[in-house]
Tab-separated table of C-alpha atoms and ligand atoms in Angstrom:
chain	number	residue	atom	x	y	z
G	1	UNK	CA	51.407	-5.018	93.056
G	2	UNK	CA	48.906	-3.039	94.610
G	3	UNK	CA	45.515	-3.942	93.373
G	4	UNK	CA	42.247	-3.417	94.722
G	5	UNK	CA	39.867	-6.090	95.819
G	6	UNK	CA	37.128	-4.383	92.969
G	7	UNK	CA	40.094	-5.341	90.235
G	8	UNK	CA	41.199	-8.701	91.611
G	9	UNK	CA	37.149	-10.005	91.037
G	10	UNK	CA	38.075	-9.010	87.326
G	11	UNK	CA	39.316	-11.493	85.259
G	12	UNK	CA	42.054	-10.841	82.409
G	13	UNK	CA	40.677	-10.736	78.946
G	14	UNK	CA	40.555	-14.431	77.831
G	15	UNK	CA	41.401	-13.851	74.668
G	16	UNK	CA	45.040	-12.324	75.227
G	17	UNK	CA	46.593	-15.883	74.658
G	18	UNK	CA	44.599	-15.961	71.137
G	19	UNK	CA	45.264	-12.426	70.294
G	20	UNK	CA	49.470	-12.463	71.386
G	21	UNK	CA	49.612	-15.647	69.352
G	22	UNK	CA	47.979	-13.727	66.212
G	23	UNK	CA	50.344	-10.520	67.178
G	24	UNK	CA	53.645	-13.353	66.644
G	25	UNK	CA	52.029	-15.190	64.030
G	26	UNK	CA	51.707	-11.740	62.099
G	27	UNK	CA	55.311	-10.322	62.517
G	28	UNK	CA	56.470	-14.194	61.352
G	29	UNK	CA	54.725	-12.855	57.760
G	30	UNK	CA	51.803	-14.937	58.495
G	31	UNK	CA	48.587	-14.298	56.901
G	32	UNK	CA	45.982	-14.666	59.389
G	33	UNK	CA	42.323	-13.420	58.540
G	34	UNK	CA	41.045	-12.492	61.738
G	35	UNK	CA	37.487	-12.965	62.548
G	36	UNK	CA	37.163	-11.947	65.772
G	37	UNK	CA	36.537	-8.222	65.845
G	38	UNK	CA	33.535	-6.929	67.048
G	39	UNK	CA	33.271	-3.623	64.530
G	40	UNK	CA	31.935	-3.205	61.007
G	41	UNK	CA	34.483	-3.221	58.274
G	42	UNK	CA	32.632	-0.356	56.499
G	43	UNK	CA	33.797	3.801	56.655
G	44	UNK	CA	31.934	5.346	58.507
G	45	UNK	CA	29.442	7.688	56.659
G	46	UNK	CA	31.066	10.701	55.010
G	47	UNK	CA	28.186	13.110	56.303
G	48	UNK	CA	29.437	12.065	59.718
G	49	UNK	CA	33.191	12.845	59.223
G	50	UNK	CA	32.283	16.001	57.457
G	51	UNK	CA	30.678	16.942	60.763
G	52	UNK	CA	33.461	15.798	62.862
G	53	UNK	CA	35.667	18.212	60.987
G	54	UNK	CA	33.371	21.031	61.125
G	55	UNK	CA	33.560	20.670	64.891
G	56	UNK	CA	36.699	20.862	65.217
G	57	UNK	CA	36.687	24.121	62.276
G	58	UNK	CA	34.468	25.542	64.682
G	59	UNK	CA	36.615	25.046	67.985
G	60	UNK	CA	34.277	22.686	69.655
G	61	UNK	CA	37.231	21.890	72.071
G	62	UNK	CA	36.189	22.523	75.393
G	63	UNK	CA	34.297	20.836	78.163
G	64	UNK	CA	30.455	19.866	77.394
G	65	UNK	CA	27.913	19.156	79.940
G	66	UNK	CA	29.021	15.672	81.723
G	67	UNK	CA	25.933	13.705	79.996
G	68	UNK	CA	26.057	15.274	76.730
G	69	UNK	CA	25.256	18.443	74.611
G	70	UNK	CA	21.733	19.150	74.895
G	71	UNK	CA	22.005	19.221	71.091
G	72	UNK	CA	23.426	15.541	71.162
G	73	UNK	CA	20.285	14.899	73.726
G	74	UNK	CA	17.964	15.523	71.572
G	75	UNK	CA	19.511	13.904	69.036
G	76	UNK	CA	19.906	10.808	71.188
G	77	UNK	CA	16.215	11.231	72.138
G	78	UNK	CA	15.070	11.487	68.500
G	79	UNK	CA	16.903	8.145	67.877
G	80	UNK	CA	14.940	6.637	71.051
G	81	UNK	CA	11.582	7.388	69.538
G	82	UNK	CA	12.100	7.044	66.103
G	83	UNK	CA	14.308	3.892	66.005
G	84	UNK	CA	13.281	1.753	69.339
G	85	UNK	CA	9.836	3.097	69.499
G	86	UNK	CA	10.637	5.067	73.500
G	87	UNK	CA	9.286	8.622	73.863
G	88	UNK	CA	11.573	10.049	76.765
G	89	UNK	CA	12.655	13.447	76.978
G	90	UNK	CA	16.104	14.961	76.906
G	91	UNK	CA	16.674	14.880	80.581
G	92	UNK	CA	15.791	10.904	80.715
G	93	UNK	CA	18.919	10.218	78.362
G	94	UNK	CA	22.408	10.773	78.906
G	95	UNK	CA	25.924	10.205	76.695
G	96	UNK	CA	29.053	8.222	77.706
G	97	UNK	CA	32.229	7.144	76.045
G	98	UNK	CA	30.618	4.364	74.408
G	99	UNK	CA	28.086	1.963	75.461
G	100	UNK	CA	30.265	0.190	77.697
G	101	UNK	CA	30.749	2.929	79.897
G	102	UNK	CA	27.299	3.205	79.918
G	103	UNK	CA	26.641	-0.133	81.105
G	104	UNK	CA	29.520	0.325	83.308
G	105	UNK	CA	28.450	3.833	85.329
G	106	UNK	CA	24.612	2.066	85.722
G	107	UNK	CA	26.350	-1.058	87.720
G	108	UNK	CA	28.588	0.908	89.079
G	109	UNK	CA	26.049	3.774	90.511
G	110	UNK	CA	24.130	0.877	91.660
G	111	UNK	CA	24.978	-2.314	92.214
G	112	UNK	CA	26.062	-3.196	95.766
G	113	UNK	CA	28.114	-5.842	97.600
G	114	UNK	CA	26.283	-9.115	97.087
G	115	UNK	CA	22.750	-7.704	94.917
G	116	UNK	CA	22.654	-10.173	91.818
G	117	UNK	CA	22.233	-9.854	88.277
G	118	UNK	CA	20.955	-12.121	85.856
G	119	UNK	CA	23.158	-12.289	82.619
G	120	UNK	CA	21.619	-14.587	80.076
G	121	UNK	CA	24.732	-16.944	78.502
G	122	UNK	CA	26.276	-16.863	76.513
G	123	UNK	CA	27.142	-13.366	76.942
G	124	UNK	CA	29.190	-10.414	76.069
G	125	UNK	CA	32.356	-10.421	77.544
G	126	UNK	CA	32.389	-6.950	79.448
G	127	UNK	CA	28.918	-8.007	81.121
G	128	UNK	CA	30.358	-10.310	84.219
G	129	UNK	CA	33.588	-8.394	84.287
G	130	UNK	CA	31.665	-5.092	85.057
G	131	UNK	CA	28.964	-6.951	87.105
G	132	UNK	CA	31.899	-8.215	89.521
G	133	UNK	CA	33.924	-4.984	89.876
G	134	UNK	CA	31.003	-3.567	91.226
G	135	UNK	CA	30.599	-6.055	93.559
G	136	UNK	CA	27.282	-7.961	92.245
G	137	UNK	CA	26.736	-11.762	91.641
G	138	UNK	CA	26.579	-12.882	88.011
G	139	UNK	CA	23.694	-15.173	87.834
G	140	UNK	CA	23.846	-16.743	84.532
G	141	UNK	CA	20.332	-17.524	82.685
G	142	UNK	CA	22.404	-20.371	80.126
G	143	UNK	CA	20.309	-20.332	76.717
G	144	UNK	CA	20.853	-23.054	73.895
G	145	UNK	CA	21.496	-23.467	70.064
G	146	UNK	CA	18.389	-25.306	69.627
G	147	UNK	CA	16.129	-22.441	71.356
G	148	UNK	CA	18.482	-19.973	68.927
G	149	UNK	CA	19.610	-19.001	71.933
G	150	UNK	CA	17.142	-17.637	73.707
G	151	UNK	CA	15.397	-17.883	77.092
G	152	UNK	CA	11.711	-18.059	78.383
G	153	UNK	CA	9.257	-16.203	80.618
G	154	UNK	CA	9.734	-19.717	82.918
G	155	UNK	CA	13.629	-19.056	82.232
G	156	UNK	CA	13.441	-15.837	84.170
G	157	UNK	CA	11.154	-16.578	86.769
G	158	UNK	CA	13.585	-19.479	87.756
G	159	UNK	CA	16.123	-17.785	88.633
G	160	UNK	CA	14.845	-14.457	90.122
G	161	UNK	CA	15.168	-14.522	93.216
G	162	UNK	CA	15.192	-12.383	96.586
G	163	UNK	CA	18.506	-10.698	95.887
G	164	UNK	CA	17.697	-10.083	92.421
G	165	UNK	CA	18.759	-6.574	91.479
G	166	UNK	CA	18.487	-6.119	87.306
G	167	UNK	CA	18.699	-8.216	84.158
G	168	UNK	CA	20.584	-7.551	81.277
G	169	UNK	CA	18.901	-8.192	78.128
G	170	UNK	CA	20.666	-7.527	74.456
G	171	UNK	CA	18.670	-7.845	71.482
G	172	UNK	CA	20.170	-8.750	68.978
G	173	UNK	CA	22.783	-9.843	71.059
G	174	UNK	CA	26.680	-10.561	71.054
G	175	UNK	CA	28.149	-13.250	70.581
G	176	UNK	CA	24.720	-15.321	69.580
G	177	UNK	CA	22.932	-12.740	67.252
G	178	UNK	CA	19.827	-13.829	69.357
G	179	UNK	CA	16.806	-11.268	68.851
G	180	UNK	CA	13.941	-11.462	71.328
G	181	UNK	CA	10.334	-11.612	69.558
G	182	UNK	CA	7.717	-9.187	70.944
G	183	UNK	CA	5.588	-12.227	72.476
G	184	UNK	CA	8.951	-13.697	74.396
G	185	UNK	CA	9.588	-9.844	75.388
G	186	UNK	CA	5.645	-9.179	76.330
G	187	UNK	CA	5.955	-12.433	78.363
G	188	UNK	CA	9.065	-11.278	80.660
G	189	UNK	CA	7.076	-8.685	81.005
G	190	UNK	CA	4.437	-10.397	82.752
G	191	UNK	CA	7.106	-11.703	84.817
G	192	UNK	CA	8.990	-8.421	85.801
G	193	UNK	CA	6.156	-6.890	87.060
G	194	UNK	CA	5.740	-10.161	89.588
G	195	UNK	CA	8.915	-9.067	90.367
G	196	UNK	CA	8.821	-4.880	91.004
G	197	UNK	CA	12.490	-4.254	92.890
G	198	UNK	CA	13.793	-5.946	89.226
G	199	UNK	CA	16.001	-3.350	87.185
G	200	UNK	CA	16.495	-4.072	83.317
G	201	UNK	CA	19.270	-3.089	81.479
G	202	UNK	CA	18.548	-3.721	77.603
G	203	UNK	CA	21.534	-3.081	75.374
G	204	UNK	CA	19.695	-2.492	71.891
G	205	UNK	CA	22.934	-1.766	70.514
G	206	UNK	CA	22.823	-3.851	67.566
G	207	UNK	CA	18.746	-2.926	66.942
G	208	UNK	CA	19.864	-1.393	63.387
G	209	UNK	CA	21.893	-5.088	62.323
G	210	UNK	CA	18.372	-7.203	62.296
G	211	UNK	CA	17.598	-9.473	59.508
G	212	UNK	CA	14.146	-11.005	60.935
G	213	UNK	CA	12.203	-8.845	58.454
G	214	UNK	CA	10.180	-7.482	61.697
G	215	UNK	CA	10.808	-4.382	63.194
G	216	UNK	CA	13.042	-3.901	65.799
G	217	UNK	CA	11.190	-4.944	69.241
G	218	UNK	CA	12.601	-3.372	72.688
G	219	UNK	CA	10.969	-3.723	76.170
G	220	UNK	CA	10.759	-0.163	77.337
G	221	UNK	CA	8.494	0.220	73.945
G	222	UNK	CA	6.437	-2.745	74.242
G	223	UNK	CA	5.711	-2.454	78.028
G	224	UNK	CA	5.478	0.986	78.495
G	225	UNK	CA	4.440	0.710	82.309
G	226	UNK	CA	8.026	-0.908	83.251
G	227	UNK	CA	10.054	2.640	81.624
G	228	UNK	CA	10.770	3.558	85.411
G	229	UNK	CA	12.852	0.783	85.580
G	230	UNK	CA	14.685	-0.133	82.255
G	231	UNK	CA	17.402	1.505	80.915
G	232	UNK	CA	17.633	1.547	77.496
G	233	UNK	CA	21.443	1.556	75.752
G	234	UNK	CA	22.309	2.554	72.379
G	235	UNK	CA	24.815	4.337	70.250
G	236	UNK	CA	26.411	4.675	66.913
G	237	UNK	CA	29.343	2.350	67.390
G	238	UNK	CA	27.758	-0.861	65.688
G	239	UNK	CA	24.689	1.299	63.486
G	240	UNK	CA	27.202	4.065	61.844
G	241	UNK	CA	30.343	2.133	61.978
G	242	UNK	CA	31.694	4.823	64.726
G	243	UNK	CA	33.367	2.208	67.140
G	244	UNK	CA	36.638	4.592	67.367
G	245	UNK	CA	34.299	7.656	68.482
G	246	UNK	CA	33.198	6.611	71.484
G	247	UNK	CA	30.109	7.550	71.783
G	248	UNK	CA	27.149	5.720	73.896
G	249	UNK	CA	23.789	6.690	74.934
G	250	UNK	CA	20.996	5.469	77.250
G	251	UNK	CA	17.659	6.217	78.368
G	252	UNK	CA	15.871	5.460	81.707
G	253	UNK	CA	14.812	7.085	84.595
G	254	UNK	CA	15.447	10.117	85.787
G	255	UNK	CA	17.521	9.082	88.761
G	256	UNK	CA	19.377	6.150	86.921
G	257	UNK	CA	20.597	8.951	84.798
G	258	UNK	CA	21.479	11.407	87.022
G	259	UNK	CA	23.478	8.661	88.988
G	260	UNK	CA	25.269	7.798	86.342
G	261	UNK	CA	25.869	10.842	85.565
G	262	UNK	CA	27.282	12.079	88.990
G	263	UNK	CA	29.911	8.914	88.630
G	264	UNK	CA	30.647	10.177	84.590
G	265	UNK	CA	31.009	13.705	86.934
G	266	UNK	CA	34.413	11.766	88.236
G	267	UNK	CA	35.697	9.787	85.938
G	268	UNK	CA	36.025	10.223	82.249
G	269	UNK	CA	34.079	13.341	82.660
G	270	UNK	CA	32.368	14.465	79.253
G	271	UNK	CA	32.646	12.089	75.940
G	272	UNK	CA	34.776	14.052	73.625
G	273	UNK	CA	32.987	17.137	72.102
G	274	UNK	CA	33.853	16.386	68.370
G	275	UNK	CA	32.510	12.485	68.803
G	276	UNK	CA	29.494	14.391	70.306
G	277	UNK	CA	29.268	16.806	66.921
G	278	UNK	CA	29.407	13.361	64.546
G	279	UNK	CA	27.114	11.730	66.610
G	280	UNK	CA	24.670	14.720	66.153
G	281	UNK	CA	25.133	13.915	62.448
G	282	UNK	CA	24.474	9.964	62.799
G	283	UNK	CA	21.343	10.954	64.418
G	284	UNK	CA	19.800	13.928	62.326
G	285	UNK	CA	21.337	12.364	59.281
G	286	UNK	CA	20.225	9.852	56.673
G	287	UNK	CA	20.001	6.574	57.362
G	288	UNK	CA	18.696	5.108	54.528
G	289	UNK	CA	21.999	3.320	53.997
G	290	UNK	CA	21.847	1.346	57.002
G	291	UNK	CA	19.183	-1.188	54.973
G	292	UNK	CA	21.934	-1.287	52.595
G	293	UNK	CA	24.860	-2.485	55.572
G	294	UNK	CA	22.166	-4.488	56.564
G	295	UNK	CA	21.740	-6.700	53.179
G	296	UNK	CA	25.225	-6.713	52.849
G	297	UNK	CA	25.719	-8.023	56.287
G	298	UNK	CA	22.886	-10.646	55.722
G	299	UNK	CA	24.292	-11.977	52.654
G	300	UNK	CA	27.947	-12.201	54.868
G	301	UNK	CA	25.576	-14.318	56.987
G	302	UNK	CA	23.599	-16.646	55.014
G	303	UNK	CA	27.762	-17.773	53.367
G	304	UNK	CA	29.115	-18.397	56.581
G	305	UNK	CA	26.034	-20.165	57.986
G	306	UNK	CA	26.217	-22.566	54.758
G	307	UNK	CA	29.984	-22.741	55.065
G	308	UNK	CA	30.013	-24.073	58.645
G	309	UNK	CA	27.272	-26.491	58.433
G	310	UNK	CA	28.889	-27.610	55.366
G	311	UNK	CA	31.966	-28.880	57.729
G	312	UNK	CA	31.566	-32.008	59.610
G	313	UNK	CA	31.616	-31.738	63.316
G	314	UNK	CA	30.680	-27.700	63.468
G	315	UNK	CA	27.091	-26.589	63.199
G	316	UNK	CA	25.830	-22.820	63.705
G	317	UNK	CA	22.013	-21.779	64.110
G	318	UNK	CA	21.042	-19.105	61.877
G	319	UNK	CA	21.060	-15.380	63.823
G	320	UNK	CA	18.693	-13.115	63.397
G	321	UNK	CA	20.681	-10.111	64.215
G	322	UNK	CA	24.624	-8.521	64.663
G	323	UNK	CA	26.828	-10.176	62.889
G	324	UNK	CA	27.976	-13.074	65.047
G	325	UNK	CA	27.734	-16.731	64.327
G	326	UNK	CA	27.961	-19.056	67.617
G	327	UNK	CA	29.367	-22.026	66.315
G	328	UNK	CA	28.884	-25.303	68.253
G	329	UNK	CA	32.243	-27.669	68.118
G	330	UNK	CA	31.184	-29.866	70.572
G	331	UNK	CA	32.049	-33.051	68.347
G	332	UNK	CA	35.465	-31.775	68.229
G	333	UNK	CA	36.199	-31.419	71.851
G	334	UNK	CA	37.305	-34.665	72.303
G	335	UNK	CA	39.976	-34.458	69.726
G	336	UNK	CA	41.105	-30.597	70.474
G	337	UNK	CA	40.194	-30.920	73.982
G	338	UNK	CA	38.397	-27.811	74.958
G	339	UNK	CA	37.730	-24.762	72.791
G	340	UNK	CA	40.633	-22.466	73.609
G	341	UNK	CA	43.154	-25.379	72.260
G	342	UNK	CA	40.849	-25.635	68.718
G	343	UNK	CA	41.235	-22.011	68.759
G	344	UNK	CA	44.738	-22.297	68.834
G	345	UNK	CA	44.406	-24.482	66.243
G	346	UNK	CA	42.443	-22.535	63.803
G	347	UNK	CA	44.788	-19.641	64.366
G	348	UNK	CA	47.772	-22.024	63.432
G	349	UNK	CA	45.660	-22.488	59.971
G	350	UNK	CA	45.312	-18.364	59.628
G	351	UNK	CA	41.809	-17.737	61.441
G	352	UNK	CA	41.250	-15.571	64.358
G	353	UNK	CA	38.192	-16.307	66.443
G	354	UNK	CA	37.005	-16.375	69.680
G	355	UNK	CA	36.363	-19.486	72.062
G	356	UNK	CA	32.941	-20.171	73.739
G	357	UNK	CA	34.270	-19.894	77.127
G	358	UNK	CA	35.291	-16.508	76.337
G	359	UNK	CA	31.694	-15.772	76.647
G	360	UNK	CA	30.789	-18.126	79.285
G	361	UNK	CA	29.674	-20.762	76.668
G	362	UNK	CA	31.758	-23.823	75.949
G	363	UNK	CA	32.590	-26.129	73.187
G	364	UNK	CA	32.496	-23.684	70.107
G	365	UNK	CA	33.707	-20.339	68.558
G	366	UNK	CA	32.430	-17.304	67.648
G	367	UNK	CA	32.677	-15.558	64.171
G	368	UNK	CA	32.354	-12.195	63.501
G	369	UNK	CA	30.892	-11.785	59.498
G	370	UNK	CA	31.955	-7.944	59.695
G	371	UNK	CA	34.409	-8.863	57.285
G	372	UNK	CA	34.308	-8.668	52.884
G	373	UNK	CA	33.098	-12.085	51.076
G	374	UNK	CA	36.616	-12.694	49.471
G	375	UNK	CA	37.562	-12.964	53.178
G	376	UNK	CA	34.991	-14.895	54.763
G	377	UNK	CA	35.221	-17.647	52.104
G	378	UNK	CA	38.725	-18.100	52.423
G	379	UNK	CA	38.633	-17.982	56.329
G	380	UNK	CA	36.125	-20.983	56.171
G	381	UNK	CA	38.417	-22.800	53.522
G	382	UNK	CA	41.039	-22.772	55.797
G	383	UNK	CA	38.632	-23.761	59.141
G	384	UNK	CA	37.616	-26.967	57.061
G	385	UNK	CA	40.728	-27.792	56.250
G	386	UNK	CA	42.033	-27.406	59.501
G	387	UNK	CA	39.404	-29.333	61.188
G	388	UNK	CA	38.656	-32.045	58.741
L	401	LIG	C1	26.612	-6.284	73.318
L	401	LIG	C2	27.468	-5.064	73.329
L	401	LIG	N1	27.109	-4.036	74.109
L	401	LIG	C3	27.842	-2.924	74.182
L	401	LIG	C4	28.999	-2.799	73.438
L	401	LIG	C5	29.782	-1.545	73.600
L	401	LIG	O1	29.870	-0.789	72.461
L	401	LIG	P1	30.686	0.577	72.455
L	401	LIG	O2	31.771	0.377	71.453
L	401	LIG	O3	29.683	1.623	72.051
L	401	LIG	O4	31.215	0.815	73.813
L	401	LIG	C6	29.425	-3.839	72.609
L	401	LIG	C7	30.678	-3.745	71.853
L	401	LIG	O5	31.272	-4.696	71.418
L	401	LIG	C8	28.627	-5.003	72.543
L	401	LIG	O6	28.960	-6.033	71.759
């Protein structure tokens, strides 16, 4: 073995165990509901596919710009202003294989050895992983069930420090659901521009998937002066059901995207040009059917919320966004002993989820509702019943 000292700071996925016990399980004939995907069971929209295959009709095979068509830019930048409420122009926003590659090229382009980043907790997995390859400190900002998982203006300030170089923000976030208010947002605000070397990276990937009844709320929007320094990322995966497609984009400062476009330059190079064509489509196109996902993913919600409380010894907040459930287990632990052994256990009863600690949390499980009701109810059958 021959690996470098950027891969060694990366951990293995901690899910493997859970996921090549589920693999065996499976080929035994077991019937295990899994849970634990992060993707939305629905197809993705026919105009979209239609426009996929019309690409490739029309021999859009060949090399694109490395950031994106300009078409797909001014898509992307279309879907900046009329969705998050940020006016940038074409050459502010660039498009990646996804919006973890995204994420990836802006730590990558500039993170050094040592600069730190504050990652509120629990988080998405990818975020430390990515953080430490590029040779930053993960500084975690831990937030709680009882504040629905979300941290203050006081929160921030505490931990900024004088190697401080971004925060990551994601609203509605993975794997709580957590959406940040506009008066929590206005406040870091305040506190970011105490702070002017800060960076902000604010994944608003899941902005679509919000069940507060308010609009969507994003920082670049509601503190217009900080734009310089936040990048903005986005994409279809989660809105248009697109995960297979690949297809990120982000918007920030000129320089932040031509960086991370010089590093796209040498790696994956452009995203594929038929992705690029649907995506087009997901952004001209109707979207009047993503209230309709939305309801549907909101009534998914409200039965597993009532389904877990329902069973003594696990309790989940209510999220306002995505469609996660963080479910605290903490009465449990002393019976299963920590969270990767209960989900062993649940798997044994035909449920797939994933521990806490898989997203630097502890003592609990996330579910993913981005599954049909027939489903869901069965799945939390079987968690009672294993548990009780
Ligand atoms: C919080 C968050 N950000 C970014 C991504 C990346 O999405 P994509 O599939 O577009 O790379 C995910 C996917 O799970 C996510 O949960």
């Amino acid at each position: 073995m021959h690996l470098s000292a950027a891969l060694s700071r990366i951990a293995p996925s901690q899910t493997t165990a859970m996921t090549d016990r589920a693999t065996q399980l499976r080929e035994e004939g077991r019937d295990i509901i899994s849970l634990s995907v992060g993707e939305p069971d629905f197809a993705t929209p026919p105009h979209v596919i239609a426009a996929a295959k019309a690409a490739l009709d029309a021999g859009d095979t060949k090399y694109t710009p490395v950031g994106g068509t300009s078409r797909l830019k001014q898509a992307a930048a279309l879907h900046f202003a009329r969705d998050l409420g940020i006016a940038v122009p074409p050459s502010r926003v660039t498009v990646s294989a996804g919006g973890k590659q995204a994420i990836f090229h802006a730590m990558l382009a500039t993170v050094s050895e040592g600069a730190e980043v504050i990652v509120p907790a629990p988080w998405w997995v990818s975020y430390p992983e990515i953080i430490r390859f590029a040779g930053g400190e993960v500084v975690p900002l831990l937030t709680h069930a009882k504040n629905n998982f979300r941290f203050t203006a006081a929160d921030l300030e505490a931990q900024i420090g004088p190697r401080t170089q971004w925060l990551l923000l994601n609203s509605p976030g993975n794997p709580t659901g957590a959406c940040y208010p506009a008066d929590l947002l206005l406040g870091l605000g305040e506190v970011l521009r105490r702070h002017p070397r800060v960076l902000v990276l604010s994944d608003d990937i899941y902005a679509p998937i919000n069940y507060t009844g308010a609009p969507h709320v994003t920082l670049a929007n509601l503190c217009p002066d900080l734009a310089d320094r936040i990048l903005t990322v986005s994409g279809v995966s989660k809105s248009h059901a697109m995960t297979g497609f690949r297809i990120g984009v982000a918007a920030g400062p000129e320089w932040l995207i031509q960086a991370m476009e010089r590093l796209q330059s040498h790696s994956s190079g452009n995203p594929c040009s038929i992705s690029q064509a649907a995506a087009v489509a997901a952004f001209e196109g109707p979207q009047d059917f993503l209230a309709g996902w939305c309801e549907r993913f909101r009534a998914r919600r409200d039965l597993v919320v009532a389904a877990i409380n329902a069973i003594p010894g696990l309790r989940t907040p209510t999220p306002d966004g995505a469609f996660y459930c963080m479910v605290d287990a903490t009465p449990l632990m002393a019976r299963f002993g920590d969270d990767r052994k209960l989900a062993l256990h649940l798997l044994e009863h035909g449920v797939a989820i994933v521990p806490a600690s898989a997203f630097g949390g502890s003592g609990g499980f996330r579910i993913s509702f981005a599954a049909d009701e027939v489903k869901l109810e069965e799945a939390c059958r079987r968690i009672a019943g294993a548990v009780t």
